[in-house]
Short mmCIF file of C-alpha atoms and ligand atoms in Angstrom, two decimals:
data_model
loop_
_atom_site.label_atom_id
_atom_site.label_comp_id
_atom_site.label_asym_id
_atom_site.label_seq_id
_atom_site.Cartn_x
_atom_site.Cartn_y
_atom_site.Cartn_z
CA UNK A 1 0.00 0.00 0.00
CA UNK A 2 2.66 2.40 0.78
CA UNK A 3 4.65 1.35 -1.93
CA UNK A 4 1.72 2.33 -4.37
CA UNK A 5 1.16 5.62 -2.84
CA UNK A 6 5.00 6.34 -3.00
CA UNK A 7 4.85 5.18 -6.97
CA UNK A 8 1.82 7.63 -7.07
CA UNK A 9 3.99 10.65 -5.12
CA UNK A 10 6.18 9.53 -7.74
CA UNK A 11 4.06 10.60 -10.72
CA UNK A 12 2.93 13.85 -9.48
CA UNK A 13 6.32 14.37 -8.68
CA UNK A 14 7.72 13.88 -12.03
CA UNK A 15 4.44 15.73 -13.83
CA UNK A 16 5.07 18.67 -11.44
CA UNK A 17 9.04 18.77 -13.24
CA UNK A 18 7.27 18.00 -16.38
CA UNK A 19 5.37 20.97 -15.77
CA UNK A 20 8.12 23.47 -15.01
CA UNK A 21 10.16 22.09 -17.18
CA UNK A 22 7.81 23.42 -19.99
CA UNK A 23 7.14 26.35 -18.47
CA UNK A 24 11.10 26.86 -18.37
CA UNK A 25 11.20 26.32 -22.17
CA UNK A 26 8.33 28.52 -22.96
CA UNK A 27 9.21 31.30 -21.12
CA UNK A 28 13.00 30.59 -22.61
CA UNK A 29 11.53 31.17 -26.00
CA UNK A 30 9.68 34.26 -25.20
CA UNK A 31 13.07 35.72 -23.41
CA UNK A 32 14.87 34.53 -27.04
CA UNK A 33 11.99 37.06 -28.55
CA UNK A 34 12.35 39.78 -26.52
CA UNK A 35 15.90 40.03 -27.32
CA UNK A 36 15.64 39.80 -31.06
CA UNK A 37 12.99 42.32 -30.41
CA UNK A 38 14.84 44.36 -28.54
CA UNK A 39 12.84 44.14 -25.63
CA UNK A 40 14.95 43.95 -22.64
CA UNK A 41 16.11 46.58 -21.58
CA UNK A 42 19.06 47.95 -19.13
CA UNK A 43 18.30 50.67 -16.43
CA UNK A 44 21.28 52.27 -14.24
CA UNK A 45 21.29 52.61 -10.29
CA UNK A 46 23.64 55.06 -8.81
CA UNK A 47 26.61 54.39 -6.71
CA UNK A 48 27.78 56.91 -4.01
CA UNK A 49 29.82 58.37 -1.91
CA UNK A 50 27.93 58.22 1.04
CA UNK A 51 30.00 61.28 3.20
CA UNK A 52 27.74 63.43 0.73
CA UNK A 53 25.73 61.40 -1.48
CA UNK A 54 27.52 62.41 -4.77
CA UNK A 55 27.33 59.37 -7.47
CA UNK A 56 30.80 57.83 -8.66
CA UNK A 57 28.97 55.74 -11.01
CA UNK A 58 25.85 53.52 -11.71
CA UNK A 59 25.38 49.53 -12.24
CA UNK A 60 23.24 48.42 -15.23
CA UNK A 61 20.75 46.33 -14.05
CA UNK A 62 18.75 43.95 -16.74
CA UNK A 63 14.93 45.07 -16.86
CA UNK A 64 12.71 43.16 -18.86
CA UNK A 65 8.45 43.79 -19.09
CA UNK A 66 6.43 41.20 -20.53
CA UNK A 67 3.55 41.97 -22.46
CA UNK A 68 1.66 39.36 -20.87
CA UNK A 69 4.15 38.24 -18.14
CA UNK A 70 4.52 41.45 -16.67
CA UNK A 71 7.74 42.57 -14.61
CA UNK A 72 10.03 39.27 -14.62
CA UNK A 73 13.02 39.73 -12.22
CA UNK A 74 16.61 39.57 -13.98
CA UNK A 75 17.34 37.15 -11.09
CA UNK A 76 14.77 34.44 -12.71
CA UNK A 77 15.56 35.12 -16.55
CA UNK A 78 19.36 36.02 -16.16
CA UNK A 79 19.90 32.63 -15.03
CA UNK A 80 17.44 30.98 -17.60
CA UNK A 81 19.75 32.45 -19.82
CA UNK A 82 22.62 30.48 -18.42
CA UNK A 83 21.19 27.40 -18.57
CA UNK A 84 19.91 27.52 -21.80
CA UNK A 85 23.14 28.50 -23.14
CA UNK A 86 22.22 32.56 -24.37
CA UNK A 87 23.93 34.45 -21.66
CA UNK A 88 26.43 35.74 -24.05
CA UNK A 89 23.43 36.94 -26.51
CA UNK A 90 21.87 38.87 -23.85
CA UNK A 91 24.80 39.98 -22.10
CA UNK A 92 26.50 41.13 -25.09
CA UNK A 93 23.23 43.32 -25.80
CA UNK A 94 22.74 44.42 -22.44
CA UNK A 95 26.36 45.67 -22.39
CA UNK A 96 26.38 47.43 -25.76
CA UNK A 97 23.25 49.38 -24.45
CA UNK A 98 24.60 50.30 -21.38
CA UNK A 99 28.37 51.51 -22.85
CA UNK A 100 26.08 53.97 -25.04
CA UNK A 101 24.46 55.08 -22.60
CA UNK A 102 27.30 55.77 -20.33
CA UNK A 103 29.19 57.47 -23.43
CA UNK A 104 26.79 60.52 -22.03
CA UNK A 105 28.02 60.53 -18.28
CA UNK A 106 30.81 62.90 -17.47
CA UNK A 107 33.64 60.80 -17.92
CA UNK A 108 34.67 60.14 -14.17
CA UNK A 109 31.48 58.28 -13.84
CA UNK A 110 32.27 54.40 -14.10
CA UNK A 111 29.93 51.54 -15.65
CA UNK A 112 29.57 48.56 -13.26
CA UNK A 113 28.34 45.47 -15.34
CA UNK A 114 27.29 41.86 -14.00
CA UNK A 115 29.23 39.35 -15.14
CA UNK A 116 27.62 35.94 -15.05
CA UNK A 117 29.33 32.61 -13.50
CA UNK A 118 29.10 31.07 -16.92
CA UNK A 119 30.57 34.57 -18.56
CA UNK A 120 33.53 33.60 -16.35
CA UNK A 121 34.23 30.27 -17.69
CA UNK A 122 33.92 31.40 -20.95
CA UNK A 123 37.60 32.17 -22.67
CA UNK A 124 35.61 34.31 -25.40
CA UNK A 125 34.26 36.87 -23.01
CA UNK A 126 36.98 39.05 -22.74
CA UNK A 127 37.61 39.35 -26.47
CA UNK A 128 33.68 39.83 -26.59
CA UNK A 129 33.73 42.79 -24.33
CA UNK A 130 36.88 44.34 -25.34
CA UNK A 131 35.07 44.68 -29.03
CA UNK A 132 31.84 45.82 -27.72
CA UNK A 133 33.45 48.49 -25.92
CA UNK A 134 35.60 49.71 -28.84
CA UNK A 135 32.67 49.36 -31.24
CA UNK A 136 30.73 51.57 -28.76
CA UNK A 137 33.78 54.06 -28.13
CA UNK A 138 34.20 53.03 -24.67
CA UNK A 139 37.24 53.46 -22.41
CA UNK A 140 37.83 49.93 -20.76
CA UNK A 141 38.86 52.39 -17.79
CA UNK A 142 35.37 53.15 -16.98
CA UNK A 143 33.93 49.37 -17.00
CA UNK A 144 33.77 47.66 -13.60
CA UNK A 145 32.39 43.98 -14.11
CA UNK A 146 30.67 42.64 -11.03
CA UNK A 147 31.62 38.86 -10.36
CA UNK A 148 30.44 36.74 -7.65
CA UNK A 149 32.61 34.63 -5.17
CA UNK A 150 30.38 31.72 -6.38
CA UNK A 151 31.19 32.41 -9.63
CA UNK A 152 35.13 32.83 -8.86
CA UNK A 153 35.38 29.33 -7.36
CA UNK A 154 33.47 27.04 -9.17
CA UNK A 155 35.71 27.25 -11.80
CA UNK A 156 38.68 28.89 -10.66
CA UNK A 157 41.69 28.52 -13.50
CA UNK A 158 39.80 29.23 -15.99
CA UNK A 159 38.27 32.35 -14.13
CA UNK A 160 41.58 33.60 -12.72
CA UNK A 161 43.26 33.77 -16.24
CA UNK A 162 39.63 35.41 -17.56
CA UNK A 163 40.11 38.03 -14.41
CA UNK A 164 43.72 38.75 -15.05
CA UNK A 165 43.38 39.59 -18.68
CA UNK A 166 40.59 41.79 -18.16
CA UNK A 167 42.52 43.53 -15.60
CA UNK A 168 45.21 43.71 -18.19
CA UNK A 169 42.71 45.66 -20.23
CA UNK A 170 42.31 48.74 -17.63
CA UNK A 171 38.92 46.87 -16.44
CA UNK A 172 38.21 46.85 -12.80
CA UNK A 173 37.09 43.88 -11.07
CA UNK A 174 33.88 43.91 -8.12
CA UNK A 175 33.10 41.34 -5.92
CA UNK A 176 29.62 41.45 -5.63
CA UNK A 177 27.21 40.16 -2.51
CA UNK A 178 30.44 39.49 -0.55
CA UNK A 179 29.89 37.70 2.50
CA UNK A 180 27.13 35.05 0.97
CA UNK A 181 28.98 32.70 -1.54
CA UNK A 182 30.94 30.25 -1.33
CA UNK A 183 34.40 30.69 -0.56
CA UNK A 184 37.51 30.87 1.84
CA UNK A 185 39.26 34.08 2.13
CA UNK A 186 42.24 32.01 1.62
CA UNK A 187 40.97 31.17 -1.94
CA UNK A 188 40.04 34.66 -2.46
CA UNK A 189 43.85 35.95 -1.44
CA UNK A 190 44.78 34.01 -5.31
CA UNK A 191 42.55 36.72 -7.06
CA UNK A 192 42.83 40.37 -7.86
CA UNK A 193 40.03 42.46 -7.40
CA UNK A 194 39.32 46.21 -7.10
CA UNK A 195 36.51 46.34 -5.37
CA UNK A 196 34.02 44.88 -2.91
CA UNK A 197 30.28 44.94 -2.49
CA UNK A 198 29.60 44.33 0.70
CA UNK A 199 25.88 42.37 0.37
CA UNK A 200 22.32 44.00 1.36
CA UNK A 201 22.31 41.10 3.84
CA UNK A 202 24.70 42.56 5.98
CA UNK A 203 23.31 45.78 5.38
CA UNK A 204 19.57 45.99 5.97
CA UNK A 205 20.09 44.22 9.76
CA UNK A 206 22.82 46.90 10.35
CA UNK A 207 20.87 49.00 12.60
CA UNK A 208 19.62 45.98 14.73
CA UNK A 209 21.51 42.88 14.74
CA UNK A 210 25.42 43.34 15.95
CA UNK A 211 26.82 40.52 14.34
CA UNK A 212 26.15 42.24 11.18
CA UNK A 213 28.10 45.33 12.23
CA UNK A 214 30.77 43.41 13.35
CA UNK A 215 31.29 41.26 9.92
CA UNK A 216 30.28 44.97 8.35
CA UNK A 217 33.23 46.32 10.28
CA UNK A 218 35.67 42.85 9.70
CA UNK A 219 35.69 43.33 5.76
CA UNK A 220 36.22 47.26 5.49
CA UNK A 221 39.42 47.03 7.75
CA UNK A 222 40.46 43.76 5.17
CA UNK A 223 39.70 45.78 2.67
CA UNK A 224 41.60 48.65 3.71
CA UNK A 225 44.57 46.46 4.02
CA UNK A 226 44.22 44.74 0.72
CA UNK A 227 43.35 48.10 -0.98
CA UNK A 228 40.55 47.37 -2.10
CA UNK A 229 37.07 49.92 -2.04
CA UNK A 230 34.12 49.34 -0.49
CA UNK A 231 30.57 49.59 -1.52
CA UNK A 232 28.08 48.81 0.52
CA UNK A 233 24.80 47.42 -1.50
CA UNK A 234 20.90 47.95 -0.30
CA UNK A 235 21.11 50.86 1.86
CA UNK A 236 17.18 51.95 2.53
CA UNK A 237 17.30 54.68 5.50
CA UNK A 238 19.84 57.19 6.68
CA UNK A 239 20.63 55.59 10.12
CA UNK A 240 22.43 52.78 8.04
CA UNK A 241 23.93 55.13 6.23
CA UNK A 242 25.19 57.18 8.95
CA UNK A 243 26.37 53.79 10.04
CA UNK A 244 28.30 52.99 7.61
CA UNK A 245 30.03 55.99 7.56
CA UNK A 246 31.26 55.77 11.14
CA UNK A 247 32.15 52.27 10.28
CA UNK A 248 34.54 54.18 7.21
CA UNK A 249 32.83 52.60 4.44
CA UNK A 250 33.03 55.12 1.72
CA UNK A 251 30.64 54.43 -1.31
CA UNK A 252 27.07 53.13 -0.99
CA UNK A 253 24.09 51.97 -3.16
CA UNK A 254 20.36 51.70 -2.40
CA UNK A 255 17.06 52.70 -2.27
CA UNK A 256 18.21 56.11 -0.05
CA UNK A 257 20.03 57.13 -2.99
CA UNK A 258 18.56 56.34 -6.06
CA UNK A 259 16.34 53.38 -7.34
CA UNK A 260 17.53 51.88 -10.47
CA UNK A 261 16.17 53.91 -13.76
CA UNK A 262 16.08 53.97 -17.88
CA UNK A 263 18.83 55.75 -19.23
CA UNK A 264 16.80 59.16 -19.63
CA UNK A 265 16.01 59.24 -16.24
CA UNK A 266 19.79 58.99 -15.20
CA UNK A 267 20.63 61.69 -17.41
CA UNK A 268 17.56 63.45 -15.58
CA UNK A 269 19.83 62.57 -12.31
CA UNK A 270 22.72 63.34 -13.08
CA UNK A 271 21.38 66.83 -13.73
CA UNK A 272 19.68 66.83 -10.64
CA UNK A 273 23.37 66.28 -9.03
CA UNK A 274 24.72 69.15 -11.22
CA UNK A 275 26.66 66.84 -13.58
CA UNK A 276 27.43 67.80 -16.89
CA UNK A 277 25.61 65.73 -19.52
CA UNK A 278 28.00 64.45 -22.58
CA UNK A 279 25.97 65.49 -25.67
CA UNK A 280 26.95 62.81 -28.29
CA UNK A 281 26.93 63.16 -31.85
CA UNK A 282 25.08 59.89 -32.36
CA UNK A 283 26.11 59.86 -36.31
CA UNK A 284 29.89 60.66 -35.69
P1 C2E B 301 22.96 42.39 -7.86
O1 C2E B 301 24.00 42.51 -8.91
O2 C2E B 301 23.44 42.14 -6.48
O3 C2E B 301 22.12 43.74 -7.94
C1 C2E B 301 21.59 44.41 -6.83
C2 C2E B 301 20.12 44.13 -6.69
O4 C2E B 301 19.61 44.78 -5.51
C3 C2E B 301 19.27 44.67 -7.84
O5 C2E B 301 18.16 43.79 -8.01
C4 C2E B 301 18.81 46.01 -7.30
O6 C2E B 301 17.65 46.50 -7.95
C5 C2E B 301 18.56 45.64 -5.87
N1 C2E B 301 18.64 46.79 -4.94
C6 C2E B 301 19.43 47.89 -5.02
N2 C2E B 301 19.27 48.69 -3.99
C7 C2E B 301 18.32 48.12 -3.20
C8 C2E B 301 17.71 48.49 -1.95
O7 C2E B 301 17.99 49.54 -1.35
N3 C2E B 301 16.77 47.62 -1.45
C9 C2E B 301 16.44 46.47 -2.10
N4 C2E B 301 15.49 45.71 -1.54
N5 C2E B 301 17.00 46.09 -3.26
C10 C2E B 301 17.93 46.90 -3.80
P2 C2E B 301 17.68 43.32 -9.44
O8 C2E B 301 17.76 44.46 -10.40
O9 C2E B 301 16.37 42.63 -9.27
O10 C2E B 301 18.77 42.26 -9.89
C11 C2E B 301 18.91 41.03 -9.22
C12 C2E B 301 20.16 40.32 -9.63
O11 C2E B 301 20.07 39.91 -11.01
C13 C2E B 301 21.42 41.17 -9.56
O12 C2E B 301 21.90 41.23 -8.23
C14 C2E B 301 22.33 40.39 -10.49
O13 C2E B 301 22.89 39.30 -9.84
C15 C2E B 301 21.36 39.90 -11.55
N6 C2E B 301 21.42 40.81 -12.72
C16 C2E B 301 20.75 41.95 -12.97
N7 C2E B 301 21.09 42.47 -14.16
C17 C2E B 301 22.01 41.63 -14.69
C18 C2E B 301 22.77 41.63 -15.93
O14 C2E B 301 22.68 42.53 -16.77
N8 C2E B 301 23.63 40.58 -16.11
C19 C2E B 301 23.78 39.58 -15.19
N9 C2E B 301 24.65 38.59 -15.45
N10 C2E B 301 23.10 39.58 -14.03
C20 C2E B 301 22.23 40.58 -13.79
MG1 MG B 302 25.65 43.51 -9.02
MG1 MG B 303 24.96 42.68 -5.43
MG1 MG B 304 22.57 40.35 -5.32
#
């Protein structure tokens, strides 16, 4: 008897798979569709320093709206991407959009761009970037590409020798959600980076949990020792950015400062902040 019922958990099981499994693929195709109809778009969020709020440059974050899906979230289709195998499609359209757009910022501004784990085992992204960049007319000086730790270790010759060459180029390197993937510190001593992102995990429970000041506190004093800068991702209110600031964390991003926008509206913001707007001559 309980061997029939588990042979009958069984098939709703596997119709349940069946089920997403389809859904996976259909809503892979319409993804495929939206890119050739260049549907997906890239919007910019602002990174500051947080001693007065003044932005040092933005990350492109994917945006994609469904006509009859609606609003779906970069962190379910960025991935379908990657396991379908058309992360380099997207990414390589999501990048050229957001190097144009950035060819308006005053040129101190920097581009931060998310890399994806499968972008890092990939020995054609850096010649892939490098050409979209010079295509677009943009200095590799200004691109930041956001990696995860994740992403770093699960494939970590291949990733190192992708890291170092586009270092080589004059791109900087981020570490992005530190503090949640998987990895030692030792590991992480084998890399160069530029820059860390210290996760909205540690962030949002500033204020009220003191374990997360003191692991706050723990990576900007490694980081000042490694020379690396510090970012720290998902700040909402002013009492965690006042925090951070005691704590000597220099550049923040979040909610407080700016939600992510199209590229109009940053230019709109950047105005705001008294920035001069590049005027480009779109047919040069
Ligand atoms: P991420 O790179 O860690 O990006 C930060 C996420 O936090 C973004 O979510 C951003 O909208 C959100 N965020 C920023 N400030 C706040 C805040 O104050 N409060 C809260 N609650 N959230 C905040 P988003 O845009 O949904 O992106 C999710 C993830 O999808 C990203 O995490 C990144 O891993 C991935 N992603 C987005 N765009 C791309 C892309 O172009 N390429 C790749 N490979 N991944 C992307
Ligand atoms: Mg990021
Ligand atoms: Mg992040
Ligand atoms: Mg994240």
């Amino acid at each position: 008897r309980s061997k029939r019922r588990g042979r009958g958990q069984i098939t709703v099981y596997s119709s349940e798979i069946a089920l997403e499994m389809k859904r996976a693929t259909q809503l892979e195709q319409t993804l495929r569709n939206a890119i050739i109809a260049d549907a997906v778009d890239v919007h910019f969020q602002p990174i500051v320093r947080i001693s007065d709020g003044a932005p040092a440059g933005f990350e492109a974050l994917a945006r994609w709206i469904d006509k009859d899906l609606g609003f779906v979230s970069p962190a379910v289709f960025v991935p379908l991407a990657e396991e379908r195998g058309f992360i380099d499609t997207l990414s390589e359209t999501l990048l050229r959009k957001a190097a144009e757009a950035a060819l308006s910022w005053p040129r101190d501004l920097f581009l931060s761009f998310n890399l994806s784990s499968a972008q890092l085992m990939d020995p054609g992204t850096t010649p892939n970037i490098l050409s979209i960049l010079r295509r677009v007319g943009l200095d590799p000086n200004r691109l930041e590409l956001e990696i995860t730790e994740t992403a770093v270790m699960t494939n970590a010759d291949t990733a190192h020798r992708i890291i170092e060459d586009l270092r080589a180029a004059g791109i900087r390197i981020s570490l992005d959600d530190f503090g949640t993937g998987q990895s030692s510190l030792g590991r992480l001593r084998d890399f160069t980076f530029d820059k860390v992102k210290i996760d909205r995990a540690f962030v949002s429970r500033i204020s009220t949990d003191r374990a997360s000041e003191h692991i706050i506190r723990a990576i900007i004093t490694m980081c000042d020792g490694l020379d690396l800068s510090v970012v720290a991702e998902g700040i909402e209110t002013d009492v965690e950015a006042s925090m951070l600031k005691a704590l000597g964390c220099r550049y923040g991003q979040g909610y407080l400062f700016g939600k992510p926008v199209d590229a109009a509206a940053t230019l709109a913001y950047l105005e705001r902040h008294n920035m001069e707007i590049r005027h480009i001559d779109r047919l040069g």
